[in-house]
mmCIF file of C-alpha atoms in Angstrom:
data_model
loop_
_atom_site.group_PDB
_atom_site.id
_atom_site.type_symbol
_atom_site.label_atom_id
_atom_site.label_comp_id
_atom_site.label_asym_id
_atom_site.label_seq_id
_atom_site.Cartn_x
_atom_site.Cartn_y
_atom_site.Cartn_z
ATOM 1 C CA UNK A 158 85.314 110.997 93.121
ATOM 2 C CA UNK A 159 87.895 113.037 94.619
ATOM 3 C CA UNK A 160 90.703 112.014 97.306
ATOM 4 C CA UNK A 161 92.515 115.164 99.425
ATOM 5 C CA UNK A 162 95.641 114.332 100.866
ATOM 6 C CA UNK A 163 96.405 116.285 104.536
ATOM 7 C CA UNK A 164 99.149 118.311 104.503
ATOM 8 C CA UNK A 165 102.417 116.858 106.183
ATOM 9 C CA UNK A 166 102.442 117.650 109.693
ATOM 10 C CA UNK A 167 105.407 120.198 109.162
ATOM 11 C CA UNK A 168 106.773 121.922 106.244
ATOM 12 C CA UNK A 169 110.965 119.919 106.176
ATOM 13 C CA UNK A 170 112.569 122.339 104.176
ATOM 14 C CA UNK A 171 111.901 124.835 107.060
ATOM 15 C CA UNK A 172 114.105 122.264 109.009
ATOM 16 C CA UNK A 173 116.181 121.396 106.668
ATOM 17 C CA UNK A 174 116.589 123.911 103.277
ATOM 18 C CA UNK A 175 119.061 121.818 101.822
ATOM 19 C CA UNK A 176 116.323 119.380 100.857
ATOM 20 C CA UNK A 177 114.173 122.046 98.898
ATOM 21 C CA UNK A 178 115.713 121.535 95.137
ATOM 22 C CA UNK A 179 115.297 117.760 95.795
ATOM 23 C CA UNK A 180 111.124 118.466 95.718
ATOM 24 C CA UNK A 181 109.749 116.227 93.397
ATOM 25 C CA UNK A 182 106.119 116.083 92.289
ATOM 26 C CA UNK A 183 104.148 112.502 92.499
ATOM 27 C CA UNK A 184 100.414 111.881 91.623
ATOM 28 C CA UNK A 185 98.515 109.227 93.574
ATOM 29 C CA UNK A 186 96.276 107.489 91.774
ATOM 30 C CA UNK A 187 94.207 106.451 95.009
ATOM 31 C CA UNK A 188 92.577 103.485 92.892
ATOM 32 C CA UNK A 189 88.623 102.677 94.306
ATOM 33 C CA UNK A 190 86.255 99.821 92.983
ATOM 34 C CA UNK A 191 84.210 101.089 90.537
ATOM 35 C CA UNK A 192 83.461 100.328 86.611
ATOM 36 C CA UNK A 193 85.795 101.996 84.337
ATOM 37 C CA UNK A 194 85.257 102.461 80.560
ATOM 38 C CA UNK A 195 88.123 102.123 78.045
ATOM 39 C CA UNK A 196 87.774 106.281 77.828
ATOM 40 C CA UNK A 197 88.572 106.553 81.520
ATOM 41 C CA UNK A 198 92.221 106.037 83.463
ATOM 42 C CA UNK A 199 91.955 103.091 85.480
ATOM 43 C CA UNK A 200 93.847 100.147 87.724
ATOM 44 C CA UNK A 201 92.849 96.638 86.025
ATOM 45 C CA UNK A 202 90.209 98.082 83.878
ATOM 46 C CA UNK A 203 88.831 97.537 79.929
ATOM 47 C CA UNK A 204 92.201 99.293 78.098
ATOM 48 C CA UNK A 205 91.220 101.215 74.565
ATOM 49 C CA UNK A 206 92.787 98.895 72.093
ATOM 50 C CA UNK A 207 93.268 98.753 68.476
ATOM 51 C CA UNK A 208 91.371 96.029 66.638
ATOM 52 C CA UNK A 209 94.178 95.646 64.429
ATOM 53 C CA UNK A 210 96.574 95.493 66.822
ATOM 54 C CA UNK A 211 98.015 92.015 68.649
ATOM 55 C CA UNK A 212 97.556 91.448 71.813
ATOM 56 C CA UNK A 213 100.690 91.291 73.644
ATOM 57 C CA UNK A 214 101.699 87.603 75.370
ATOM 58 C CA UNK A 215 104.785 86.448 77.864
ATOM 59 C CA UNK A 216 106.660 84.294 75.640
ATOM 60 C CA UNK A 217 107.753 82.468 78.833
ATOM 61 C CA UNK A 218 106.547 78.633 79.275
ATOM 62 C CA UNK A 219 103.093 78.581 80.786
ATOM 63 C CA UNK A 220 100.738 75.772 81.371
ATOM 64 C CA UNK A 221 97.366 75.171 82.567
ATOM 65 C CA UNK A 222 94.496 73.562 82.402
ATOM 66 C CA UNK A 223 91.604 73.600 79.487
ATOM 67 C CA UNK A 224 88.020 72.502 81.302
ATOM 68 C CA UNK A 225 86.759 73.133 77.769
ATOM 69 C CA UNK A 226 89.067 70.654 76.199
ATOM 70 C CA UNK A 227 89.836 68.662 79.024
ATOM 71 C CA UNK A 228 93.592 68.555 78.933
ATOM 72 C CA UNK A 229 96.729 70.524 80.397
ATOM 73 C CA UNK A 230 98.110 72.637 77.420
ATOM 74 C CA UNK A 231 100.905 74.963 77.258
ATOM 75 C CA UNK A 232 102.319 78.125 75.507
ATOM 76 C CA UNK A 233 102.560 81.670 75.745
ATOM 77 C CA UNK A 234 99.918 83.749 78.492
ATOM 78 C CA UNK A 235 98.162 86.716 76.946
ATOM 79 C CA UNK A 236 98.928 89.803 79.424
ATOM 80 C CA UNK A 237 96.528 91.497 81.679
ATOM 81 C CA UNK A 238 95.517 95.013 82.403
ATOM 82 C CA UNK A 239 97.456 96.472 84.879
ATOM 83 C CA UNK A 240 96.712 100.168 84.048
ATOM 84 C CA UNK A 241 95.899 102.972 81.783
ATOM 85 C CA UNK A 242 96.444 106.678 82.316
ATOM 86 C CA UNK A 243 95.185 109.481 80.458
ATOM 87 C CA UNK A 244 97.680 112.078 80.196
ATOM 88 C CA UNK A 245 94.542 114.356 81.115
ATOM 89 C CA UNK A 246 94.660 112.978 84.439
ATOM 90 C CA UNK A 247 98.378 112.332 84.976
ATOM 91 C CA UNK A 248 100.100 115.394 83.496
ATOM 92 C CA UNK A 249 103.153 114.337 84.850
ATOM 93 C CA UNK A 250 103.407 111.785 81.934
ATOM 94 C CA UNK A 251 105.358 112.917 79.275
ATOM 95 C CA UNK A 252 104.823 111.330 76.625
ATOM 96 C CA UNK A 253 106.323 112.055 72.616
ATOM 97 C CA UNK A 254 104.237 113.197 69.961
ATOM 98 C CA UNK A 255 100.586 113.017 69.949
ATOM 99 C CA UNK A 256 100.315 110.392 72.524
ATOM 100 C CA UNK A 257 98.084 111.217 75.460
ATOM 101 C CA UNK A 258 97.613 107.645 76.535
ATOM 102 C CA UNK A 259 99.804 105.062 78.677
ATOM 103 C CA UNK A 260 99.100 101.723 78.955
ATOM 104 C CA UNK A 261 100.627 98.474 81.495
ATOM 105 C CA UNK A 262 100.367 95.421 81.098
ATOM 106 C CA UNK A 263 101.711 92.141 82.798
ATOM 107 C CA UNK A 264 102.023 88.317 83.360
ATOM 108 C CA UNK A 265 100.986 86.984 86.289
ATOM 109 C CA UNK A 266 103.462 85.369 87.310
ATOM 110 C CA UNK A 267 107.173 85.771 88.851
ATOM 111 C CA UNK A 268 109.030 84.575 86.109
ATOM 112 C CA UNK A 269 112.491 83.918 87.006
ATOM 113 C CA UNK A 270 115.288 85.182 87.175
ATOM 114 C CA UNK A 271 113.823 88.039 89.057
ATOM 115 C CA UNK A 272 110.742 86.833 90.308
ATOM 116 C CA UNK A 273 108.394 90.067 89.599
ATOM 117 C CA UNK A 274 105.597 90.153 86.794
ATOM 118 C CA UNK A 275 107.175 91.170 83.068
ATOM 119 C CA UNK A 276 105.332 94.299 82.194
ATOM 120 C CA UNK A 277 104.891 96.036 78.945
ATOM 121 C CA UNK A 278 104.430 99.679 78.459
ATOM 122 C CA UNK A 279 102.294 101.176 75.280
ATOM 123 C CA UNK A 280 102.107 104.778 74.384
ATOM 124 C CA UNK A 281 99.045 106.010 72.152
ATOM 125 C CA UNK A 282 97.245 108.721 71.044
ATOM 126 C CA UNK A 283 93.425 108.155 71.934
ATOM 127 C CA UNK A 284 92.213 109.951 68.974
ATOM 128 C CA UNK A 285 93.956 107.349 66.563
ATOM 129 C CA UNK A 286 92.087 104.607 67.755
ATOM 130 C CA UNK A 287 88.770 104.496 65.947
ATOM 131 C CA UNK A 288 88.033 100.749 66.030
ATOM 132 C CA UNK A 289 88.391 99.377 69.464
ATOM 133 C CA UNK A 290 88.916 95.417 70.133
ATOM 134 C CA UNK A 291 85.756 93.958 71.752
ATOM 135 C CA UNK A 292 87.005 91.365 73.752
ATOM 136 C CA UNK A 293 90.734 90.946 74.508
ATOM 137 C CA UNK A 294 92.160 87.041 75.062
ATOM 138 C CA UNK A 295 91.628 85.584 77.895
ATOM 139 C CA UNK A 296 94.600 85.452 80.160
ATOM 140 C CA UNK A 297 94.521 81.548 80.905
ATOM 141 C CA UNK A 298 97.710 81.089 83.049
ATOM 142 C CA UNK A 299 97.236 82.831 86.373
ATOM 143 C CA UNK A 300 100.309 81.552 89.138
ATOM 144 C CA UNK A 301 99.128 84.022 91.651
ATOM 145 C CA UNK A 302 95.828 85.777 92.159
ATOM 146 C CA UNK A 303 97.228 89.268 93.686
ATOM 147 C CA UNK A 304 98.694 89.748 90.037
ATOM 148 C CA UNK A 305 95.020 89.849 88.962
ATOM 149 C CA UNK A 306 94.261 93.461 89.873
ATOM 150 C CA UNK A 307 90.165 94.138 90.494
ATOM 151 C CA UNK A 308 88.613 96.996 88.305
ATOM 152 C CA UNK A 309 89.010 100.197 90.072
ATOM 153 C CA UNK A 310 88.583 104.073 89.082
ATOM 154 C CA UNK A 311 91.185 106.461 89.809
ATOM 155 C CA UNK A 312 91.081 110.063 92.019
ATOM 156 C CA UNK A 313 94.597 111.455 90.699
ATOM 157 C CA UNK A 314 96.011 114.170 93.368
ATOM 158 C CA UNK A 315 99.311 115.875 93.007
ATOM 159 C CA UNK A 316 101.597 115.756 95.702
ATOM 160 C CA UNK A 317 104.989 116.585 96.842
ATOM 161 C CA UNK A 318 107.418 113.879 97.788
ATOM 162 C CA UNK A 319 111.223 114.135 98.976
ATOM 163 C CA UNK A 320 114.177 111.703 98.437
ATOM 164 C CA UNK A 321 114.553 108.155 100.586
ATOM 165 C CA UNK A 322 117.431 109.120 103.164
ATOM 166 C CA UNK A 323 119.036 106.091 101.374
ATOM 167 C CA UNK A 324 119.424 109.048 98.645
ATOM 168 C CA UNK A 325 120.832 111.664 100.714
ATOM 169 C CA UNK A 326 124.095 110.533 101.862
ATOM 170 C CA UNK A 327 125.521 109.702 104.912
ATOM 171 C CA UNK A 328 126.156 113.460 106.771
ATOM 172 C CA UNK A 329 122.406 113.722 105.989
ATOM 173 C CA UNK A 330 121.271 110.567 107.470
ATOM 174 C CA UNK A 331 122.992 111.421 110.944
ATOM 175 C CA UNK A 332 121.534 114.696 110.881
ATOM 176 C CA UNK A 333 118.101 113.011 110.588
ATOM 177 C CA UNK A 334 119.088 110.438 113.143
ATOM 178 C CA UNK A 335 120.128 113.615 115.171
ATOM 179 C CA UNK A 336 116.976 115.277 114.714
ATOM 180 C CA UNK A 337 114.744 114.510 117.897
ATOM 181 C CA UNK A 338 110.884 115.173 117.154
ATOM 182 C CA UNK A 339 108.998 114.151 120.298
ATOM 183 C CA UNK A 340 109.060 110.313 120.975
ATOM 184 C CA UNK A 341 110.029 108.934 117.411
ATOM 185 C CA UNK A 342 113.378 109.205 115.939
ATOM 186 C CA UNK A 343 114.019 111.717 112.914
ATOM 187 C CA UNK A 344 114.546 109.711 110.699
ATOM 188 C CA UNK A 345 111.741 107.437 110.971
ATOM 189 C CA UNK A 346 109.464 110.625 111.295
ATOM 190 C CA UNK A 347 110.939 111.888 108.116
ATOM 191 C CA UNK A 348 110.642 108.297 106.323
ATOM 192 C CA UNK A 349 107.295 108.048 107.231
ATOM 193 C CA UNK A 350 105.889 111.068 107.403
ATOM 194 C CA UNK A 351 107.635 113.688 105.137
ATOM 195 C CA UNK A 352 109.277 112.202 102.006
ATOM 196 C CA UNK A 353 107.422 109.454 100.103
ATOM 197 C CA UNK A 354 103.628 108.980 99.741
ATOM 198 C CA UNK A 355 102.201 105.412 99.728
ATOM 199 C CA UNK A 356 100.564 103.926 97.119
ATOM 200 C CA UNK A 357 99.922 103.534 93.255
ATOM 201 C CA UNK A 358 101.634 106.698 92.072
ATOM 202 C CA UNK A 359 103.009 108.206 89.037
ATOM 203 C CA UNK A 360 106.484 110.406 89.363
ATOM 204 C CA UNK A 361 107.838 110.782 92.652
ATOM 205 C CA UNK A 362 111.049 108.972 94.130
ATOM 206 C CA UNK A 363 111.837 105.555 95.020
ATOM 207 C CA UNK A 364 110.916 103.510 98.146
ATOM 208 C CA UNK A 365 114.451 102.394 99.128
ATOM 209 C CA UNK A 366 115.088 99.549 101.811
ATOM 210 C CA UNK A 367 114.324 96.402 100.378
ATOM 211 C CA UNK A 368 117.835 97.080 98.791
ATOM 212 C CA UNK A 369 120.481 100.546 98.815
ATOM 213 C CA UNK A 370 119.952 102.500 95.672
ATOM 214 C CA UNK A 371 120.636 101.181 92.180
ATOM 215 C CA UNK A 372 120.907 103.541 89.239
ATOM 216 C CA UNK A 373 118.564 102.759 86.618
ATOM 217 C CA UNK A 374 119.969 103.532 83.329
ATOM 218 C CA UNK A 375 118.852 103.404 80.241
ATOM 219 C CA UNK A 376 119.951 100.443 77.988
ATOM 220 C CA UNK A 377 120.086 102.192 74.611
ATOM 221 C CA UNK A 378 121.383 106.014 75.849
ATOM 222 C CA UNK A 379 123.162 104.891 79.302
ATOM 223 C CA UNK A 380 120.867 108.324 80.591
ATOM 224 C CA UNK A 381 119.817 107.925 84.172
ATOM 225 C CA UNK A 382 116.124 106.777 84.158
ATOM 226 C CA UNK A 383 113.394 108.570 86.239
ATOM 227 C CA UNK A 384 110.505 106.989 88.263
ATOM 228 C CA UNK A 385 107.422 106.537 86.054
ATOM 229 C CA UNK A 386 104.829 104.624 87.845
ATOM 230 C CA UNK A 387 104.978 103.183 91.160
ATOM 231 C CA UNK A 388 102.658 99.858 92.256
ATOM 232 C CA UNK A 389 101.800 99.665 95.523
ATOM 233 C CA UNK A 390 101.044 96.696 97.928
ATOM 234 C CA UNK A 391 98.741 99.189 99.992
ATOM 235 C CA UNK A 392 97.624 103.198 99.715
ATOM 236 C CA UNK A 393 98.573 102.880 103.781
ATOM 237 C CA UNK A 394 99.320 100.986 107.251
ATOM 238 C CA UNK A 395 96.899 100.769 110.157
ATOM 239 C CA UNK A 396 99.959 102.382 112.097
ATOM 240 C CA UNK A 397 100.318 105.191 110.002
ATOM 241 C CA UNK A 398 97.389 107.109 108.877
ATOM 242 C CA UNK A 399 98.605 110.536 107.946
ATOM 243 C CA UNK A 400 98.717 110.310 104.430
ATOM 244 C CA UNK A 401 95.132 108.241 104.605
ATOM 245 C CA UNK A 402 92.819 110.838 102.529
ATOM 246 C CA UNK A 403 90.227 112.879 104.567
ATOM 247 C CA UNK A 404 87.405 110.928 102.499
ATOM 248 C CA UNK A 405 88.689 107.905 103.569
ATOM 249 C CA UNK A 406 89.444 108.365 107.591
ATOM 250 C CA UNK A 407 85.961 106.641 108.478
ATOM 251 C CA UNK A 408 86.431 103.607 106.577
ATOM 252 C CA UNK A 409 90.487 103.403 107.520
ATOM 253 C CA UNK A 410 89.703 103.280 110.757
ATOM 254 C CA UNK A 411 87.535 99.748 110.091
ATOM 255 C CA UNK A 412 89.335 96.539 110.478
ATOM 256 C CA UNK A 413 89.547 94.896 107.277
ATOM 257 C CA UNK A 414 87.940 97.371 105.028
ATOM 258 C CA UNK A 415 89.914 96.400 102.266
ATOM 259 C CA UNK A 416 90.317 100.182 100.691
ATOM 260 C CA UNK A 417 93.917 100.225 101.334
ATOM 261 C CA UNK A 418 94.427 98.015 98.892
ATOM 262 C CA UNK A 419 91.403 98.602 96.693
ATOM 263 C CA UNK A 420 93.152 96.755 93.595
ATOM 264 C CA UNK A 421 93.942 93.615 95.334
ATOM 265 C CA UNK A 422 97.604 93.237 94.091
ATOM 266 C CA UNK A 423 100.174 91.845 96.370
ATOM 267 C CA UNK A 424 103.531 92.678 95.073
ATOM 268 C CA UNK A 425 106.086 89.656 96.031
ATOM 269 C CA UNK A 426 104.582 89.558 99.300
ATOM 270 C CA UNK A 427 103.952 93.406 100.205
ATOM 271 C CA UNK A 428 106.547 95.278 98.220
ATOM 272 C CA UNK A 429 106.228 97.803 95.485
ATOM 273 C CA UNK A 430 106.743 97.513 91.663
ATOM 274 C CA UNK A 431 108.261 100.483 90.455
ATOM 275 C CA UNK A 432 108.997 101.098 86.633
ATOM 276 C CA UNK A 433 111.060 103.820 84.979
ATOM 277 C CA UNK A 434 111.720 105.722 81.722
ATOM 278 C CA UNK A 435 114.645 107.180 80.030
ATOM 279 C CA UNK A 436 114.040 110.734 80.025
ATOM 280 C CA UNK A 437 115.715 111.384 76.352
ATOM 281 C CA UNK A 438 112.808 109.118 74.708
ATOM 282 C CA UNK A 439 110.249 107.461 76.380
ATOM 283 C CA UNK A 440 110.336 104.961 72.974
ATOM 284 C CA UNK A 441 113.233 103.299 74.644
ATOM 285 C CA UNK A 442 112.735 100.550 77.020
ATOM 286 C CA UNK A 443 111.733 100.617 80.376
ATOM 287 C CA UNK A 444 112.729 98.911 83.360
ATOM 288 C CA UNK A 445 111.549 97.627 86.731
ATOM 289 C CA UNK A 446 112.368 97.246 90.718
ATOM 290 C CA UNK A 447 111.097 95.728 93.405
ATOM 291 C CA UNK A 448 111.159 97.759 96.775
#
């Protein structure tokens, strides 16, 4: 499976040099239904796990209900299987060591006092992991169903994203707002269009406007933290096809396809999740937005 990305309709730092350093590379993950193996990267798939090695659980209150037992219990919520990502298909990972593996996981649920899913990140090296758990725990607390992401295979494509204008200060944003291309203003063209790709990515920049931008820094090193993996509500909008793959412009163009949003996840009602790393150590602990 492979997913090609159309080139933006014009090249920006032709229009606007001052934006060429700021080129940052992103890799869209354009997840598809399918049946992933723990030996493949995936979105909500079977993760390669050690046998000897604890499942991770929210340690927030949970309840539900036990048809087996009959009875509401509580307690913690084993995590589910957000993603994994082979190095070997995400390059822009970095982890230490011999690790060539990331794994996410998360509760379903928006705990407070932010109201997202608490994720967990685990670096491994593949080769270390010789006796895989069969069957994980069930995750038996679910508060919302779009936090249960379906199985779905990954196409991985690099591509080349630019900064939010919220990033670029405000002499930039007026030249943007100055710039005239056809009927659309600039800087919607260049929002839409030209800086940030949609979708589950890895790398990239942020997807400013649900707030201005906050500086993520680290909480052990105070170093500023970088984007590491971006999840998406939807790969695209009906009203904006241009960065919809040339494999997929048939079935885009079908009402209610459901490829957009292969996975199924709705983040806090159409948002994106978006977690970071310090870029000293990628052993210290990460943090998450919602944009």
């Amino acid at each position: 499976m492979r997913r090609t990305t159309p080139p933006r309709p014009i090249d920006v730092t032709a229009v606007f040099p001052q934006l060429a350093p700021l080129a940052r590379p992103a890799i869209r993950l354009h997840p598809r239904p399918g049946s992933p193996t723990p030996l493949d990267s995936s979105v909500g798939g079977p993760l390669l796990w050690p046998a000897d090695e604890p499942w991770p659980h929210c340690d927030e209150l949970h309840e539900w209900y036990d048809s087996e037992l009959d009875e509401w219990r509580e307690g913690p919520n084993a995590m589910l299987p957000v993603a994994q990502l082979y190095v070997r298909d995400v390059p822009l990972l970095r982890p230490s060591g011999q690790a060539d593996l990331l794994q996410l996981l998360w509760c379903p649920f928006e705990h407070e006092p932010d109201y997202k899913p608490p994720t967990k990140l685990f670096w491994r090296s593949a080769a270390e992991i010789t006796d895989l758990l069969a069957v994980p725990p069930v995750t038996a607390a679910v508060e919302y169903d779009e936090y249960v992401p379906e199985r779905c295979v990954l196409a991985p494509e690099e591509v080349t994203e630019f900064p939010h204008p919220l990033q670029l200060g405000k002499e930039f944003q007026q030249q943007l707002e100055d710039w005239n291309h056809g009927q659309e203003s600039g800087a919607d063209f260049y929002t839409d269009e030209l800086s940030l790709a949609p979708g589950w990515k890895a790398g990239g920049w942020t997807p400013w406007g649900l707030t201005d931008p906050i500086v993520q820094n680290c909480a052990v090193c105070d170093a500023e933290m970088t984007p590491l993996l971006t999840i998406a509500s939807k790969e695209w909008h009906f009203r904006r096809l241009s960065w919809v793959p040339y494999e997929d412009r048939d079935v885009a163009a079908v009402a209610g396809s459901g490829v957009e949003n292969s996975p199924g996840v709705q983040i806090s009602g159409g948002n994106h999740l978006q977690l970071y790393v310090c870029p000293e150590s990628p052993e210290h602990p990460h943090s998450d937005l919602i944009q």
